[in-house]
One Martini backbone bead per residue (centre of mass of N, CA, C, O) as a GRO file, in nm:
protein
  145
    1UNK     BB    1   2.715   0.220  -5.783
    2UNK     BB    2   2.700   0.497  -5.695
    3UNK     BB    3   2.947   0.702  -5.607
    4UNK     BB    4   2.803   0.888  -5.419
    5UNK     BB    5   2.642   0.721  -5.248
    6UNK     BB    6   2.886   0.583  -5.135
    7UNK     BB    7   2.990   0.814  -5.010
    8UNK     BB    8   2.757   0.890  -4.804
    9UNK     BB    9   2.744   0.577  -4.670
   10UNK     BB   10   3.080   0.641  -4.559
   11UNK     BB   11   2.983   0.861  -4.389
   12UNK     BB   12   2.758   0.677  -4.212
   13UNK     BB   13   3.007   0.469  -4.181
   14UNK     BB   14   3.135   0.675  -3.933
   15UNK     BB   15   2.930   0.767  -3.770
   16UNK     BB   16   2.875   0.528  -3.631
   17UNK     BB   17   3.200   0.476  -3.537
   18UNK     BB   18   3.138   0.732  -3.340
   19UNK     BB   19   2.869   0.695  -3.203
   20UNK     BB   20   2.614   0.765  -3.418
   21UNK     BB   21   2.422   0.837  -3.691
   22UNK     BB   22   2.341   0.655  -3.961
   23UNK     BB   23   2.395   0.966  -4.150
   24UNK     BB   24   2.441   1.061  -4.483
   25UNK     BB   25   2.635   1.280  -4.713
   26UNK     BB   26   2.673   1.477  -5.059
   27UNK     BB   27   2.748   1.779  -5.244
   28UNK     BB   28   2.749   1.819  -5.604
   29UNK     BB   29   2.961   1.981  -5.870
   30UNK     BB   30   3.036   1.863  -6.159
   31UNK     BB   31   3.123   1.599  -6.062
   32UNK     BB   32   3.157   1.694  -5.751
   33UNK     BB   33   3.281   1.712  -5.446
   34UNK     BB   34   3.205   1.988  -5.186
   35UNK     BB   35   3.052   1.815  -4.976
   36UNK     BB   36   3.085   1.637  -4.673
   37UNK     BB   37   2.864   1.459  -4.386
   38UNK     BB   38   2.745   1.366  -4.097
   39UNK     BB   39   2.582   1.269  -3.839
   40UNK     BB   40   2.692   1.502  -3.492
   41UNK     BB   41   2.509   1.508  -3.257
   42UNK     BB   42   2.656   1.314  -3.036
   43UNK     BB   43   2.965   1.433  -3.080
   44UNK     BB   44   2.861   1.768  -3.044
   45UNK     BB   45   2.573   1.812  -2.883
   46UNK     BB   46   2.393   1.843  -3.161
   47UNK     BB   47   2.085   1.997  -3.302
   48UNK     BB   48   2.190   2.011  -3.649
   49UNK     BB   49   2.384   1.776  -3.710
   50UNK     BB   50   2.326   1.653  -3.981
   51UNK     BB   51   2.432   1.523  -4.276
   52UNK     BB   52   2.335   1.763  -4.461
   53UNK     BB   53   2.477   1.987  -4.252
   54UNK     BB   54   2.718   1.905  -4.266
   55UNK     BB   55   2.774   1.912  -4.571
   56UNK     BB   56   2.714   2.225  -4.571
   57UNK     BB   57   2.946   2.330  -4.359
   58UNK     BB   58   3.178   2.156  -4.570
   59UNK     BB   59   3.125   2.352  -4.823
   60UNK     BB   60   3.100   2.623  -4.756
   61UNK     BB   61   3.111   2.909  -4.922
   62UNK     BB   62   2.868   2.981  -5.158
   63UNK     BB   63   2.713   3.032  -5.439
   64UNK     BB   64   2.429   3.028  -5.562
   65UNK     BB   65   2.502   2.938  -5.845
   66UNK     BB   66   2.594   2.659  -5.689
   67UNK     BB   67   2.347   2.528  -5.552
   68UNK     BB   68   2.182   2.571  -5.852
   69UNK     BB   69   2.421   2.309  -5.925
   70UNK     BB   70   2.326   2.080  -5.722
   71UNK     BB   71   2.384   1.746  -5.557
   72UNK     BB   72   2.210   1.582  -5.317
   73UNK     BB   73   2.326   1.296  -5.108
   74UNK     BB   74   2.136   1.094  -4.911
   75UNK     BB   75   2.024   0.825  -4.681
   76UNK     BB   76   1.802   0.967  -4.582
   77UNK     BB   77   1.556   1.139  -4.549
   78UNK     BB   78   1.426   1.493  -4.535
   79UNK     BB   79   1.402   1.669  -4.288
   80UNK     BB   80   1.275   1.985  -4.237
   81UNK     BB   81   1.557   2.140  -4.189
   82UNK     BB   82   1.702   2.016  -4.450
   83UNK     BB   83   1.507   2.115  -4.639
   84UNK     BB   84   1.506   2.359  -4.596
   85UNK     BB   85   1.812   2.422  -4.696
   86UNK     BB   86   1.785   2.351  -4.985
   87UNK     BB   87   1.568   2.556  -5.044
   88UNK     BB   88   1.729   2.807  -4.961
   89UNK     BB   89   1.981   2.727  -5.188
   90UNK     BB   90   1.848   2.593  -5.459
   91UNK     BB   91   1.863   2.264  -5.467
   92UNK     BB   92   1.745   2.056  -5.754
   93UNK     BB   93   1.858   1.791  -5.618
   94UNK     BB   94   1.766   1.439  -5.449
   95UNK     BB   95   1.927   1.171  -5.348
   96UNK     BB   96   1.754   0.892  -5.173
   97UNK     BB   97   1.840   0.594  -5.019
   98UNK     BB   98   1.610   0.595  -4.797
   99UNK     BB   99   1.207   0.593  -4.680
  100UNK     BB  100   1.116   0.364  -4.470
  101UNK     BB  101   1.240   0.456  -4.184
  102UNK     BB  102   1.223   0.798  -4.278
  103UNK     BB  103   0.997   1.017  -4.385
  104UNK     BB  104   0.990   1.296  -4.527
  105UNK     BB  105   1.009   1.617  -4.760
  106UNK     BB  106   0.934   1.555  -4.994
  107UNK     BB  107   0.679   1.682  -5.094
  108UNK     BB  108   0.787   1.933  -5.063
  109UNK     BB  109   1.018   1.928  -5.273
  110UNK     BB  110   0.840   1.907  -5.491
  111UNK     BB  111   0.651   2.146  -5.438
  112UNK     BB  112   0.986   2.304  -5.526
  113UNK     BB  113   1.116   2.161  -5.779
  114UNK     BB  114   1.237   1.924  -5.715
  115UNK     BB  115   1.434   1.624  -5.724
  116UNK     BB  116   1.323   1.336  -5.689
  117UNK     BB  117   1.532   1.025  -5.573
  118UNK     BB  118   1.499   0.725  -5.502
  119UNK     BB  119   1.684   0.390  -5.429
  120UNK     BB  120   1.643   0.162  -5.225
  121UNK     BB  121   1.918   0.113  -5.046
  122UNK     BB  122   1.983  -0.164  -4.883
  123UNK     BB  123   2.217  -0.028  -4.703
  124UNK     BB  124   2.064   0.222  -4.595
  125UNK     BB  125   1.839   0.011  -4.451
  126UNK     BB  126   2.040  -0.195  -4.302
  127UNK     BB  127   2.143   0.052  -4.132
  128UNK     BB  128   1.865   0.184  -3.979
  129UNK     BB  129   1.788  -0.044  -3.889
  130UNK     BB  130   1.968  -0.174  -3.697
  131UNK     BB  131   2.024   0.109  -3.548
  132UNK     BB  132   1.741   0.129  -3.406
  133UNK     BB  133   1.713  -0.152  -3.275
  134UNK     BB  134   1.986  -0.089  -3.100
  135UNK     BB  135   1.889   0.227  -3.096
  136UNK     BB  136   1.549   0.369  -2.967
  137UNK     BB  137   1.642   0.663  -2.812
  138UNK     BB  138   1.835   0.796  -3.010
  139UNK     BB  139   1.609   0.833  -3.248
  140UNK     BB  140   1.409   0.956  -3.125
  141UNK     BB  141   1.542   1.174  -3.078
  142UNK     BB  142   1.645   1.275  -3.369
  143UNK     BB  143   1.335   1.313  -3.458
  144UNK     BB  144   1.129   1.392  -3.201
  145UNK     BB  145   0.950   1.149  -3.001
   0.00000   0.00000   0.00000
């Protein structure tokens, strides 16, 4: 497996680990991780920290030529807010690990130039069905149902 979305998987099963909600994030710069991060909303009682925001937090202040080399790997597709933030900082590339359980705005970032592959990723898929399945009051609210 991709040594990335591996670490990705590894911060998702953090945030479960820590009562939170399993997705992981990991954004990479020249063959390097720069910033890694999970959903801290139930952890931080926050309502951005997703897994890409969190590890967009945790990359530090960045100049945009650094984002603009930069690929994002999330454990599931990207919400609104998340898909945002890409666009915003102008990063080029989202490996996503699975958008069974929950499909985003890939959409939107094809049509602003993404590269966007879909991995459909096992582990990633019986992360969030199990996860759902214990605790679906928990994920509609973190999705907005």
């Amino acid at each position: 497996m991709d040594p990335f979305m591996q670490a990705a998987i590894e911060e998702a099963r953090k945030g479960l680990a820590e009562g939170g909600i399993p997705i992981g994030s990991v954004i990479v710069h020249q063959g390097r991780i720069i910033g890694r991060g999970h959903n801290r909303r139930v952890q931080h009682g926050s309502v951005v920290l997703h897994g890409e925001m969190d590890a967009l937090e945790n990359a530090g202040r960045q100049k945009a030529a650094v984002y603009r080399e930069c690929t994002l790997y999330t454990t599931l597709s990207p919400c609104p807010m998340c898909t945002g933030a890409i666009l915003l900082y102008g990063i080029p590339r989202v490996v996503i690990g699975e958008n069974r359980t929950f499909m985003g705005e890939e959409t939107l970032l094809k049509s602003r130039g993404v590269t966007v592959e879909v991995t459909d990723n096992a582990e990633c898929i019986s992360l969030m069905e199990q996860f759902i399945r214990d605790n679906p009051e928990l994920w509609h609210e973190d999705i907005g149902e």
